[in-house]
Amino acid sequence: DSKSKESRGALIVLEGLDRCGKTSQSSRLFSSLEGFGYSVDLWRFPDRNTGVGQMISSYLLNQTQLDDRTIHLLFSANRWEKRSMMESKLRSGTTLIVDRYSYSGVAFSAAKGLDIEWCKAPEKGLLAPDLVLYLDIQPEEAAERGGYGGERYEQLEFQKKVSQQYLMMRDHSWKIIDASLPMEDVEKQLSALVLDSVDLCRKGKPLSQLWP
Ligand code: NYM
């Protein structure tokens, strides 16, 4: 009917420090929504498959050096190059589970000492998430989890700064989940929150833009 044609998907973002469990939880959410019969896609930023994404990837692997502001703008450009696809997916009724988004962009760059307002500026006009799931973990605990992969930023002292920056960006769309709990408990909490959000979007909650 006409109502279901108009209903849109939800933009769900998972955020948190490296090794907080975001990636595992994103794929669990994706599978469970798919199992319930929802139209859903799993995305992640950076999207390393685009031209910009390849520059980001080689920077993260320490294969290239870039000025802090330059890499910041590349991360942002990597979201902008996906924006129209994102909007058309959402409007066609597909829910997107997105592993990292603008909050990572701001938190990691601000942790280097860049001005937070400067960091937020290029994100302005991207789609605002309907729900941000922040997987909260102590940096020390994250560091103990099977070790970091050796990419840039994966160091305890830096992650502590990132976590402070993240928590300054909390707003009404955020839910903070204790990511030190067993994986199944985290998953249950996330699922319930996501289903609520998907429902609200189906019922006509409008899409909005960053930053609210
Ligand atoms: N990262 C990620 C940023 O610094 N800015 C961004 O905008 C995004 C999306 O890239 N340490 C950082 C956070 C991670 C790293 O992410 C790569 P992943 O999820 O490990 O691929």
Coordinates of N, CA, C and O in Angstrom, one line a residue, residues 1-11 39 41 43 82-96 125-128 130 201-202 204-209:
D1 N 0.8 -1.2 0.0 CA 0.0 0.0 0.0 C 0.9 1.3 0.0 O 2.1 1.2 0.1
S2 N 0.2 2.4 -0.1 CA 1.0 3.6 -0.3 C 1.9 3.9 0.9 O 3.0 4.4 0.9
K3 N 1.4 3.5 2.1 CA 2.1 3.8 3.3 C 3.4 3.0 3.4 O 4.5 3.6 3.7
S4 N 3.4 1.8 3.0 CA 4.7 1.0 3.0 C 5.7 1.5 2.0 O 6.9 1.4 2.1
K5 N 5.1 2.1 0.8 CA 6.0 2.6 -0.2 C 6.8 3.8 0.4 O 7.9 4.1 0.0
E6 N 6.1 4.6 1.2 CA 6.7 5.8 1.8 C 7.7 5.5 2.9 O 8.5 6.3 3.3
S7 N 7.5 4.3 3.6 CA 8.3 4.1 4.8 C 9.8 3.9 4.5 O 10.1 3.2 3.5
R8 N 10.6 4.4 5.3 CA 12.0 4.4 5.0 C 12.8 3.5 6.0 O 12.3 3.1 7.0
G9 N 14.0 3.1 5.6 CA 14.8 2.4 6.5 C 15.5 3.3 7.5 O 15.4 4.5 7.4
A10 N 16.1 2.7 8.5 CA 16.8 3.4 9.6 C 18.3 3.5 9.3 O 18.9 2.5 8.8
L11 N 18.9 4.6 9.7 CA 20.3 4.7 9.7 C 20.9 4.5 11.1 O 20.7 5.3 12.0
S39 N 14.7 -5.5 5.0 CA 15.6 -5.2 4.0 C 16.8 -4.4 4.7 O 16.5 -3.3 5.3
D41 N 21.3 -3.5 4.8 CA 22.6 -3.6 4.3 C 23.6 -3.3 5.4 O 23.3 -2.6 6.4
W43 N 27.2 -1.7 6.1 CA 28.2 -0.8 5.6 C 29.3 -0.5 6.6 O 29.1 -0.7 7.8
K82 N 29.6 8.5 -0.6 CA 28.5 7.5 -0.4 C 27.2 8.1 0.0 O 26.2 7.4 0.2
R83 N 27.1 9.4 0.1 CA 25.9 10.0 0.7 C 24.7 9.8 -0.2 O 23.6 9.5 0.4
S84 N 24.8 10.0 -1.5 CA 23.6 9.9 -2.3 C 23.1 8.4 -2.3 O 21.9 8.1 -2.3
M85 N 24.0 7.5 -2.4 CA 23.6 6.1 -2.3 C 22.9 5.7 -1.0 O 22.0 5.0 -0.9
M86 N 23.5 6.4 0.1 CA 22.9 6.1 1.4 C 21.5 6.6 1.5 O 20.6 5.9 1.9
E87 N 21.3 7.8 0.9 CA 19.9 8.4 1.0 C 19.0 7.6 0.1 O 17.8 7.3 0.6
S88 N 19.4 7.1 -1.0 CA 18.4 6.4 -1.9 C 18.1 5.0 -1.3 O 17.0 4.5 -1.3
K89 N 19.1 4.4 -0.6 CA 18.8 3.1 0.1 C 17.8 3.3 1.2 O 16.9 2.5 1.3
L90 N 18.0 4.3 2.0 CA 17.1 4.6 3.1 C 15.7 4.9 2.6 O 14.8 4.3 3.1
R91 N 15.6 5.7 1.6 CA 14.3 6.1 1.1 C 13.6 4.9 0.4 O 12.4 4.9 0.4
S92 N 14.4 4.0 -0.1 CA 13.7 2.8 -0.7 C 13.4 1.8 0.4 O 12.9 0.7 0.0
G93 N 13.6 2.1 1.6 CA 13.1 1.2 2.7 C 14.2 0.3 3.3 O 13.9 -0.6 4.1
T94 N 15.5 0.4 2.8 CA 16.5 -0.4 3.4 C 17.2 0.2 4.6 O 17.5 1.4 4.6
T95 N 17.3 -0.6 5.7 CA 17.9 -0.1 6.9 C 19.4 -0.3 6.7 O 19.9 -1.4 6.1
L96 N 20.2 0.6 7.1 CA 21.7 0.5 7.0 C 22.3 0.4 8.4 O 22.1 1.2 9.3
G125 N 25.7 18.3 6.9 CA 25.0 18.0 5.6 C 24.9 16.5 5.3 O 24.2 16.1 4.5
L126 N 25.8 15.7 5.9 CA 25.7 14.3 5.8 C 24.4 13.9 6.5 O 23.9 14.6 7.4
L127 N 23.9 12.7 6.2 CA 22.7 12.2 6.9 C 22.9 12.0 8.4 O 24.0 11.4 8.7
A128 N 22.0 12.4 9.2 CA 22.2 12.1 10.7 C 21.7 10.7 11.0 O 20.6 10.3 10.5
D130 N 19.8 7.7 12.8 CA 18.6 7.7 13.7 C 19.0 7.1 15.0 O 18.3 7.4 16.0
C201 N 11.2 4.7 12.2 CA 11.4 5.2 10.8 C 10.3 4.7 9.8 O 9.9 5.4 9.0
R202 N 9.9 3.5 10.0 CA 8.8 3.0 9.2 C 7.5 3.8 9.4 O 6.7 3.9 8.5
G204 N 7.4 6.9 9.8 CA 7.5 8.2 9.2 C 8.4 9.2 9.8 O 8.4 10.4 9.5
K205 N 9.3 8.7 10.8 CA 10.2 9.7 11.3 C 11.1 10.2 10.2 O 11.6 9.5 9.3
P206 N 11.2 11.6 10.1 CA 11.9 12.2 8.9 C 13.4 12.0 9.0 O 14.0 11.9 10.1
L207 N 14.0 12.0 7.8 CA 15.5 11.9 7.8 C 16.0 13.3 8.1 O 15.4 14.3 7.8
S208 N 17.1 13.4 8.8 CA 17.7 14.7 9.1 C 19.2 14.7 8.8 O 19.7 13.7 8.4
Q209 N 19.8 15.9 9.0 CA 21.2 16.0 8.7 C 22.1 16.4 9.9 O 21.6 16.9 10.9

